[in-house]
Tab-separated table of C-alpha atoms in Angstrom:
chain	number	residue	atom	x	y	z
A	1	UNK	CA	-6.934	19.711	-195.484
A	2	UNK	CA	-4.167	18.494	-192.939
A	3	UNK	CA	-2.496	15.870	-194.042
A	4	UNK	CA	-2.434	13.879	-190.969
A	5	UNK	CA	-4.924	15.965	-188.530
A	6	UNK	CA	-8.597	15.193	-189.909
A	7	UNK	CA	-11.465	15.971	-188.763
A	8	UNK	CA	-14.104	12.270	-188.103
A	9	UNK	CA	-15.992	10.666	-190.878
A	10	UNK	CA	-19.126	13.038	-192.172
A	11	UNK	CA	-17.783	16.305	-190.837
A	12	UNK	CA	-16.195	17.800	-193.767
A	13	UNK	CA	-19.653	17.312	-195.854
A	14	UNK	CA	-21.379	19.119	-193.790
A	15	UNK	CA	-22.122	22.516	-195.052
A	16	UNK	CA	-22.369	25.697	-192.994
A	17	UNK	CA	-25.513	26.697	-191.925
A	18	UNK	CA	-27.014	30.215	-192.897
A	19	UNK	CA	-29.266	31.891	-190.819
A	20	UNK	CA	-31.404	34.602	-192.318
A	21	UNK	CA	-29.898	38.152	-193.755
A	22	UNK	CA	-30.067	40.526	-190.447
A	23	UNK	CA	-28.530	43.505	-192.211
A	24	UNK	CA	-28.444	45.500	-195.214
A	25	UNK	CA	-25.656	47.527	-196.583
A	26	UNK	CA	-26.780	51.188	-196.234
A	27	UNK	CA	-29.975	50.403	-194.843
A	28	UNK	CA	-30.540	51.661	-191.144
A	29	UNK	CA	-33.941	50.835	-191.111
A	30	UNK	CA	-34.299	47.440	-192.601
A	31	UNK	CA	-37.578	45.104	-191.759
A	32	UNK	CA	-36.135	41.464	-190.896
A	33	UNK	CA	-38.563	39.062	-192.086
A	34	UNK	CA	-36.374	36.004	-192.910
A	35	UNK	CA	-35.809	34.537	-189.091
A	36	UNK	CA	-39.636	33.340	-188.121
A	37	UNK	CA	-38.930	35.760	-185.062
A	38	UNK	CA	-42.136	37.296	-183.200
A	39	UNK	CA	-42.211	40.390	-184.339
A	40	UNK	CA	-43.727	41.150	-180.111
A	41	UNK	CA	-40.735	39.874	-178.513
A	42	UNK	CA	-40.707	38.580	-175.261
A	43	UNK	CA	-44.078	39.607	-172.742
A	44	UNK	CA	-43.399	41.703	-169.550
A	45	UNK	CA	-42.943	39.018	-167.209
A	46	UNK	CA	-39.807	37.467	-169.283
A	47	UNK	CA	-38.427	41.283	-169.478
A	48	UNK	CA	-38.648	42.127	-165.599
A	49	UNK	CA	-36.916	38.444	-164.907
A	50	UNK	CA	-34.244	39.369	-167.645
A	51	UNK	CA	-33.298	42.624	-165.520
A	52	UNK	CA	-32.978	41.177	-162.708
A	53	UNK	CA	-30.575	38.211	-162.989
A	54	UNK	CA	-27.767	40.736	-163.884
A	55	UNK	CA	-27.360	40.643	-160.093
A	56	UNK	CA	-26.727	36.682	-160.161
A	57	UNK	CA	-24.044	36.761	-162.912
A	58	UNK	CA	-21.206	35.389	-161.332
A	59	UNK	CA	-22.979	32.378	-159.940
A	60	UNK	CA	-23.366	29.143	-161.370
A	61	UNK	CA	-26.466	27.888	-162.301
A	62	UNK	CA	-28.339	24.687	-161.172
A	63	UNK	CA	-27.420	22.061	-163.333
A	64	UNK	CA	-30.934	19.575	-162.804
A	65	UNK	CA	-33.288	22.552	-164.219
A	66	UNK	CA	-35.678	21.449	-161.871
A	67	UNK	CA	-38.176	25.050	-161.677
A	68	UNK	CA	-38.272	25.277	-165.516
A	69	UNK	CA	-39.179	21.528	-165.624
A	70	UNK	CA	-41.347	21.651	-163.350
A	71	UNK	CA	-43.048	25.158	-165.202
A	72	UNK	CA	-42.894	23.433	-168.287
A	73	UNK	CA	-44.689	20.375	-166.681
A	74	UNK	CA	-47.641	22.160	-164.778
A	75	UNK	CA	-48.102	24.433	-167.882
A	76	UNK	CA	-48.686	21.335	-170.359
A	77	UNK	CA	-49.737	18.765	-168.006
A	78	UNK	CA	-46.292	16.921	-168.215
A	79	UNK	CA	-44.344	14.920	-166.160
A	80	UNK	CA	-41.183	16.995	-165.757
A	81	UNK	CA	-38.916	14.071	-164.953
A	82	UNK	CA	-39.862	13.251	-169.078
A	83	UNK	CA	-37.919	16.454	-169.535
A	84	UNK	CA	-34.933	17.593	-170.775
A	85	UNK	CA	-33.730	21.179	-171.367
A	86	UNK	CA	-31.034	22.433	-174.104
A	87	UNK	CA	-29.680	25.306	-175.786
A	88	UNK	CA	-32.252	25.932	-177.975
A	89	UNK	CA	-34.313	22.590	-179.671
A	90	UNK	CA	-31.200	22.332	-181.566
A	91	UNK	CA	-29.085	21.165	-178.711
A	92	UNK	CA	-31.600	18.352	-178.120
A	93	UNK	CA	-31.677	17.206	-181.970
A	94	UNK	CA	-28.118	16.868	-180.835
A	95	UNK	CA	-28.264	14.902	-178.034
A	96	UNK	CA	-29.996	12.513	-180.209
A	97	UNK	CA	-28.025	11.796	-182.889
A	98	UNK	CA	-25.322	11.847	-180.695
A	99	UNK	CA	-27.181	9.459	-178.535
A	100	UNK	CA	-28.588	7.177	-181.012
A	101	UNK	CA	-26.947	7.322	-183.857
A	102	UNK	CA	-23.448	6.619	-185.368
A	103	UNK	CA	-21.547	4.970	-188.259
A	104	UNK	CA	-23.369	2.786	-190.371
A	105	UNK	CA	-26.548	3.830	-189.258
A	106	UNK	CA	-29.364	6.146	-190.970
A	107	UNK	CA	-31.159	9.596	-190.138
A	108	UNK	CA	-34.285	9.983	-191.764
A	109	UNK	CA	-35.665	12.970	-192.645
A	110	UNK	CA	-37.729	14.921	-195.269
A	111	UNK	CA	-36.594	16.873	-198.117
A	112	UNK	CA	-38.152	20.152	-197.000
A	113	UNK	CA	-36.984	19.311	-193.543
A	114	UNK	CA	-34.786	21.706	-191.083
A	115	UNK	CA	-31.468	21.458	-192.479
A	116	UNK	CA	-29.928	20.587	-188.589
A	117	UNK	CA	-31.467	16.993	-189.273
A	118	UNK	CA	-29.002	16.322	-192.265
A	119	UNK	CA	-26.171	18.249	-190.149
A	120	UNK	CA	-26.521	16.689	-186.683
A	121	UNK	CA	-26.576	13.468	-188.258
A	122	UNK	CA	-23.359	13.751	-190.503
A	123	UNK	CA	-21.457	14.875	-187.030
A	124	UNK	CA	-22.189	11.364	-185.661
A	125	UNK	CA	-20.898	9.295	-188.906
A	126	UNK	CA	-24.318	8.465	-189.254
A	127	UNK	CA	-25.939	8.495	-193.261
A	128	UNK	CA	-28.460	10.703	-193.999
A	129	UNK	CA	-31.340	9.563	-195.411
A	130	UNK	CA	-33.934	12.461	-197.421
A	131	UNK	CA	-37.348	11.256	-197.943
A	132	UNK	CA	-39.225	13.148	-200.927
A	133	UNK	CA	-42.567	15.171	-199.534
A	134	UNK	CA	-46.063	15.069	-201.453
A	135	UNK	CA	-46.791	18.790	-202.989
A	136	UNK	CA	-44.414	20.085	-199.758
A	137	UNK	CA	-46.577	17.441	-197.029
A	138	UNK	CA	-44.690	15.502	-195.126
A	139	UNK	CA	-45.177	11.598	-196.826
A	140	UNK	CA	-45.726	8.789	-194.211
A	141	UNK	CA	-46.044	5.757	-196.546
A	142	UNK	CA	-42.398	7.175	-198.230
A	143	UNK	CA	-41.118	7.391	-195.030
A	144	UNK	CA	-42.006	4.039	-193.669
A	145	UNK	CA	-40.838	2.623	-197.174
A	146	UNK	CA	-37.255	4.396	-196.690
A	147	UNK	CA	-36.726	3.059	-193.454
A	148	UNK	CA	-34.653	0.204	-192.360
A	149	UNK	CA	-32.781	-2.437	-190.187
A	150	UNK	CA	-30.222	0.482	-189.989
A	151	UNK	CA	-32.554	3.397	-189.419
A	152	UNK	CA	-32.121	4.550	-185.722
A	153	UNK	CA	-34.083	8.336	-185.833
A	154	UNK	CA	-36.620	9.969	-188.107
A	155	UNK	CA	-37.065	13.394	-187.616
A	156	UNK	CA	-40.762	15.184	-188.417
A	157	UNK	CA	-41.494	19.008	-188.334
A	158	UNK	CA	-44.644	19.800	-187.565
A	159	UNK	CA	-45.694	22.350	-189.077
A	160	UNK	CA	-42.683	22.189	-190.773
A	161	UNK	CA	-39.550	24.555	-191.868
A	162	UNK	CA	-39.863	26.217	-194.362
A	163	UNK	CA	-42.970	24.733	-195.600
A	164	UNK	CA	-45.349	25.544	-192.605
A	165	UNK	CA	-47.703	22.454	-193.469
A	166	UNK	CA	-48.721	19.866	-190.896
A	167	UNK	CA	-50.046	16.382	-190.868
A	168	UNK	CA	-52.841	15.107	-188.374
A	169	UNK	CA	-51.928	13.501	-185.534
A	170	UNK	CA	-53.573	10.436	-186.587
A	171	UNK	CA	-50.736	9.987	-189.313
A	172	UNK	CA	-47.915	10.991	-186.644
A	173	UNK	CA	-49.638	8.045	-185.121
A	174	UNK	CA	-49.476	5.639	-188.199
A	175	UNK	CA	-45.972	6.885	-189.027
A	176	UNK	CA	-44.784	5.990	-185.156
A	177	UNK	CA	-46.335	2.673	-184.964
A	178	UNK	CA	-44.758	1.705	-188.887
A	179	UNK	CA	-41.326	2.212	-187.691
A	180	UNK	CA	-38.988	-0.503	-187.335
A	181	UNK	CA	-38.532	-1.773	-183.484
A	182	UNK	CA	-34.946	0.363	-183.192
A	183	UNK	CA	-36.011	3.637	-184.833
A	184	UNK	CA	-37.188	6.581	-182.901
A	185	UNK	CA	-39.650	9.169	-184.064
A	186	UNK	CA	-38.602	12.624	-183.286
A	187	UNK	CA	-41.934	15.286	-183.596
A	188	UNK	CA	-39.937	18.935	-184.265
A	189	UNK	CA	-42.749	21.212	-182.391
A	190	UNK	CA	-40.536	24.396	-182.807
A	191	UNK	CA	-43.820	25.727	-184.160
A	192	UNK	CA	-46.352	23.981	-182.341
A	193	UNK	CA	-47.698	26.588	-179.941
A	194	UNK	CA	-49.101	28.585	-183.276
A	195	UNK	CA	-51.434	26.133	-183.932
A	196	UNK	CA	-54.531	26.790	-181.709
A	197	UNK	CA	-54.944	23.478	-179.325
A	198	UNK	CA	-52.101	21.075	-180.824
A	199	UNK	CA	-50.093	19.436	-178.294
A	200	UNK	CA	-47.093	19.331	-180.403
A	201	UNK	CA	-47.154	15.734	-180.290
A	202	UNK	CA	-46.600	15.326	-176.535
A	203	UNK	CA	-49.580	12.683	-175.993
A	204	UNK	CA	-48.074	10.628	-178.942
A	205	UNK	CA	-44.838	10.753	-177.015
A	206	UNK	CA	-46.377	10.002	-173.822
A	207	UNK	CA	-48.432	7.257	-175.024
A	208	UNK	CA	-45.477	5.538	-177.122
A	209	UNK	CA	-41.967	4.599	-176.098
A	210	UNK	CA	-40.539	5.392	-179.222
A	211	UNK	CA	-41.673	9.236	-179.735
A	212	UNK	CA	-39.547	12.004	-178.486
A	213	UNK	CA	-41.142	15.968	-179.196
A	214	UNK	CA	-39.011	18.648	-179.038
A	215	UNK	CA	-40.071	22.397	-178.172
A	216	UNK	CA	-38.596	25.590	-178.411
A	217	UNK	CA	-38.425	29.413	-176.681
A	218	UNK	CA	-37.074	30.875	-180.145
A	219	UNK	CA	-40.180	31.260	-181.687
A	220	UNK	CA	-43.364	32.216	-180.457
A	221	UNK	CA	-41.893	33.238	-177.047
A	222	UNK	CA	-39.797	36.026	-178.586
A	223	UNK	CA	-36.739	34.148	-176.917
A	224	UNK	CA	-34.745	33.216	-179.948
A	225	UNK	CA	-31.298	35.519	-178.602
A	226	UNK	CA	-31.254	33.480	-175.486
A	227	UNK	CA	-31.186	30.473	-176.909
A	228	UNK	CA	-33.923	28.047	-174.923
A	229	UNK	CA	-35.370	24.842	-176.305
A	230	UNK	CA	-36.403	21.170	-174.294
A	231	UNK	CA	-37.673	17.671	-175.173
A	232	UNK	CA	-40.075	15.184	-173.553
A	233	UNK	CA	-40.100	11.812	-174.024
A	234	UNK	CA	-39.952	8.155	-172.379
A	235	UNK	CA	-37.824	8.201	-169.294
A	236	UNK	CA	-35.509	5.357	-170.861
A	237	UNK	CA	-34.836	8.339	-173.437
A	238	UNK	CA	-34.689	11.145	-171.265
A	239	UNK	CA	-32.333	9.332	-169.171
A	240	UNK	CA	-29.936	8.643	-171.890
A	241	UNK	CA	-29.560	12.247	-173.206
A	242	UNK	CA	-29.213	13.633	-169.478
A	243	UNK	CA	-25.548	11.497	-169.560
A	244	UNK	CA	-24.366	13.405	-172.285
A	245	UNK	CA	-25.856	16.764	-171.511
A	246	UNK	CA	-23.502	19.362	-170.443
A	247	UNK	CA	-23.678	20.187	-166.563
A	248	UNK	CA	-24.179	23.837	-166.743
A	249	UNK	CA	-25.771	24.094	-170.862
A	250	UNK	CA	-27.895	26.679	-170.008
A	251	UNK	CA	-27.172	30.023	-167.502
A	252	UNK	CA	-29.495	31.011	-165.119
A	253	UNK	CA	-30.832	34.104	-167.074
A	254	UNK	CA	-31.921	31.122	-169.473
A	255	UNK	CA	-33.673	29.503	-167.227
A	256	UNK	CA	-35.621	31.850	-165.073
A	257	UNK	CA	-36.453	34.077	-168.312
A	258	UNK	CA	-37.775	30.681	-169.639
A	259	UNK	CA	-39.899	29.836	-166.804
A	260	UNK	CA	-41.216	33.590	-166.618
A	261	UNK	CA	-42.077	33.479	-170.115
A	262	UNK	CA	-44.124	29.403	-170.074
A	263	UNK	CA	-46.140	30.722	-167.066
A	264	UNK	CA	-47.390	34.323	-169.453
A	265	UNK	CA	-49.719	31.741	-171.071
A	266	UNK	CA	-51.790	34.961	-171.639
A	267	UNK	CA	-48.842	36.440	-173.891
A	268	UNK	CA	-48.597	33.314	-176.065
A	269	UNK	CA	-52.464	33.308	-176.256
A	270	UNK	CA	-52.437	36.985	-177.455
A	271	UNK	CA	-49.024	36.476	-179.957
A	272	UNK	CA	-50.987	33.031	-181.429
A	273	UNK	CA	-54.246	35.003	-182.526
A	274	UNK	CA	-52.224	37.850	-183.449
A	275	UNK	CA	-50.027	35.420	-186.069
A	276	UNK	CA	-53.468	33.889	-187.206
A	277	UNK	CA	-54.424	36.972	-188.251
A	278	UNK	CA	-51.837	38.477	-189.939
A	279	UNK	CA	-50.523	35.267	-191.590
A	280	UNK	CA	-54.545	35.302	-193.222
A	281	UNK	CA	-54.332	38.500	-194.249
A	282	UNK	CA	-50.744	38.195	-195.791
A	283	UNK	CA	-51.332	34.677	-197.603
A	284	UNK	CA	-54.460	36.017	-199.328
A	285	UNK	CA	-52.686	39.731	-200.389
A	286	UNK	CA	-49.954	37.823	-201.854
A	287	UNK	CA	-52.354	35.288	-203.766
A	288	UNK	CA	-54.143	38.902	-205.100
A	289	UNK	CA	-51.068	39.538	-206.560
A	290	UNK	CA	-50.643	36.204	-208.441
A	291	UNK	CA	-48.308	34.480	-205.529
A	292	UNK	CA	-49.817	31.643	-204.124
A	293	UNK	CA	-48.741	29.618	-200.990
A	294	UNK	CA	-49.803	26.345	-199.092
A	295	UNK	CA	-51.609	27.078	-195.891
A	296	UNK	CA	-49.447	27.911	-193.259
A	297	UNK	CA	-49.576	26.590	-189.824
A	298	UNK	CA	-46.940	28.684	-187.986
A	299	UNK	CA	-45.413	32.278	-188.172
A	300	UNK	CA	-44.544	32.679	-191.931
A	301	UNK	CA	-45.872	31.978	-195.251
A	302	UNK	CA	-43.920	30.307	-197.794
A	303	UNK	CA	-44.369	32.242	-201.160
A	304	UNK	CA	-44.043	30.579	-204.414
A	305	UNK	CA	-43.051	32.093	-207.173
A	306	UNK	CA	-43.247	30.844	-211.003
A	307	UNK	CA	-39.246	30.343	-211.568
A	308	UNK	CA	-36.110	30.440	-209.668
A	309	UNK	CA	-35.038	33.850	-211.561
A	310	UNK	CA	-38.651	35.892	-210.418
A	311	UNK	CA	-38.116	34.747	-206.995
A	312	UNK	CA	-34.706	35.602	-206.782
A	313	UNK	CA	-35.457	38.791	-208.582
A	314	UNK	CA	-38.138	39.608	-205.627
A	315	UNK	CA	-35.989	39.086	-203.441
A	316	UNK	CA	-33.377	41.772	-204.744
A	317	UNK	CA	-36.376	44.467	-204.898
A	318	UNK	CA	-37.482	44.000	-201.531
A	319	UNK	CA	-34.001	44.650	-200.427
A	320	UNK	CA	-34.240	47.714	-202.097
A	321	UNK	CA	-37.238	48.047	-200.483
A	322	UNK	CA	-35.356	47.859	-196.563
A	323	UNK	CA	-37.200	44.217	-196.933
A	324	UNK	CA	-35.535	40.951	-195.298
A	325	UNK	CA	-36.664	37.878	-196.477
A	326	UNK	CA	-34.926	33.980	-196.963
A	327	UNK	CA	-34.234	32.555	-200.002
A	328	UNK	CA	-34.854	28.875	-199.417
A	329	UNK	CA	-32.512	27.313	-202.061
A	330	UNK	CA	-31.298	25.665	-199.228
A	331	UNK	CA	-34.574	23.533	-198.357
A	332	UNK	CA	-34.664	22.512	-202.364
A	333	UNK	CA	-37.148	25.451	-202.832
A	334	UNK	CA	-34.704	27.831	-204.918
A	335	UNK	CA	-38.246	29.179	-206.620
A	336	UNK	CA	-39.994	30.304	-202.798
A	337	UNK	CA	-39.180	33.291	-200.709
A	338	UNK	CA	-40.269	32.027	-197.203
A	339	UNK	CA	-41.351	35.716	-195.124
A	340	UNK	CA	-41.995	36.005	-191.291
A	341	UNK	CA	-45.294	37.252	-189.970
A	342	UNK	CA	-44.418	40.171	-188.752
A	343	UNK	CA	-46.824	42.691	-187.018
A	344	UNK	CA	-49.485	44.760	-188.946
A	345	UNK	CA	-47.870	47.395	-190.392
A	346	UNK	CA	-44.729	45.089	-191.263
A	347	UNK	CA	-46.988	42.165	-193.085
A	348	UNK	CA	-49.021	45.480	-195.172
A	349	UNK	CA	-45.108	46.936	-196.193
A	350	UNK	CA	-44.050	43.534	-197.483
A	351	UNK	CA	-47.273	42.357	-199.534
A	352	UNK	CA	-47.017	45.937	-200.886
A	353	UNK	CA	-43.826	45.376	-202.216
A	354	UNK	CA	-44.262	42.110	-203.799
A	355	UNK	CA	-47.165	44.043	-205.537
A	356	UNK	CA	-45.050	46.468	-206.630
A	357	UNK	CA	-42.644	43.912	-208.275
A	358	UNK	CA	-45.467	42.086	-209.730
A	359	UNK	CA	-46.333	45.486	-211.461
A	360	UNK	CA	-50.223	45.459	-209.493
A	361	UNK	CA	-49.581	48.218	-207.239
């Protein structure tokens, strides 16, 4: 550390963020299961608008985002001046802390929770508060008892990461209307569109002027290179994070491929009961094999294995096996392997494997 040049309060305890393994030495082939991508990608409509904005390169883009607001709006019945876009839901989890939150004031979050909670809020100054879950379920009653006179955010995934277990939206409700008069509830619906008619918690944050939801392209989509995410919220909100939101945050590829890709409601339709399917089929081979897992809501399954040394031994064989999976030691689950849904024949390879290790196939 400089001596005199240093870095502000909260910074220097944050610890770097790993995304999931990509790669394996000496493996050209490998299957990437550790990133909760859609193993489909992106449908045709996104692709043919992707082509064609090379021609529009070296113009800026609009900074009010007004079409993919507007998309966004007509597609889930929204009022698009509630919305906010970002790079990525990330960008708006952000905006909030940087918004709301600050020195001598708390972040709540739960212990499973998406690690950028704990990091966004440590940028601010702010103190991060981790709330223990119920058998990996997000706990309202421990949340409402953790909160505060100093609490200013409380960030929910739902389903949540790594976890991929949701509460109803009659305890989002409970939770939101508990909170102290200051606090904001923040619903994470990065995995929202995988759970067949859940509005991610936008009628909660329509209803309520202390709910925020954000949403993401990343996931179901098959946008997660380009970086896409948005919130919706009270206008009072809304308002706020549009003065500290960067002018040109997101290109114009971003945004057209974005509003190409909410109006393919058909794609997201097929991709959802594809996912169902497969993450069925996957839960219940692993649970043949003697691996069990909590039902999943989104696009992976979170695999629980009897110690910390079989799961990390797993995970070795399946990298011998071209297999890419995430260790979530991370998420305080050092004893789970958390793999993607990935498409048929990706889903049968993996369960395989784990059978293999297990010594049953």
């Amino acid at each position: 550390m400089h001596d005199t040049i240093r870095p502000q309060p909260g910074i220097l305890d944050i610890a770097l963020y790993e995304g999931g393994k990509a790669h394996l030495a000496g493996v050209s082939n490998a299957l990437k299961l550790s990133s909760n991508e859609n193993p489909f990608g992106p449908g045709d409509r996104a692709k043919e608008v992707f082509s064609k904005t090379v021609h529009t390169l070296h113009r800026y883009p609009g900074t009010d985002h007004a079409a993919l607001r507007q998309a966004i709006g007509d597609v889930h019945g929204l009022d698009p001046e509630r919305i906010i876009c970002g790079v990525g839901s990330d960008e708006i989890i952000t905006f909030l802390c940087q918004a709301y939150a600050g020195p001598k004031d708390e972040v709540v979050f739960t212990e499973h929770g998406f690690l950028m909670y704990r990091i966004s809020a440590l940028a601010v100054g702010a103190t991060p508060v981790e709330v223990a879950e119920r058998e990996r379920m997000t706990d309202v009653d421990a949340i409402l008892r953790a909160c505060s006179k100093r609490t200013k955010l409380v960030f929910i995934a739902n389903p949540n990461n790594p976890t991929g277990t949701m509460i109803s939206p009659a305890e989002m409700e409970r939770l939101a209307a508990g909170l102290p008069a200051q606090a904001i509830l923040v619903i994470d619906g990065a995995y929202a569109e995988y759970v067949d008619g859940y509005d991610g918690g936008a009628g909660l944050a329509t209803a309520r002027d202390n709910v925020f939801m954000t949403r993401t392209f990343s996931k179901i989509y098959g946008l997660g290179g380009l970086r896409i995410g948005w919130g919706y919220g009270p206008r009072h909100i809304v308002d706020v994070l549009n003065r500290i939101r960067g002018p040109f945050n997101l290109s114009t590829t971003q945004l057209e491929v974005a509003e190409a890709a909410v109006r393919d409601q058909d794609w997201v339709n097929k991709c959802r009961a594809e996912n169902a399917r497969m993450r069925h089929w996957l839960a219940e081979a692993l649970a043949e094999v003697g691996v069990p897992s909590d039902t999943s809501m989104a696009n992976f399954v979170l695999a629980r294995f009897a110690s910390v040394e079989e799961a990390e031994a797993c995970d070795a064989f399946l990298q011998s096996q071209g297999l890419i999976v995430r260790r979530v030691a991370g998420y305080k689950l050092p004893h789970c392997l958390r793999i993607t849904v990935g498409d048929e024949a990706g889903c049968r390879r993996v369960a395989y494997a784990v059978g293999q290790f297990k010594g049953l196939k």
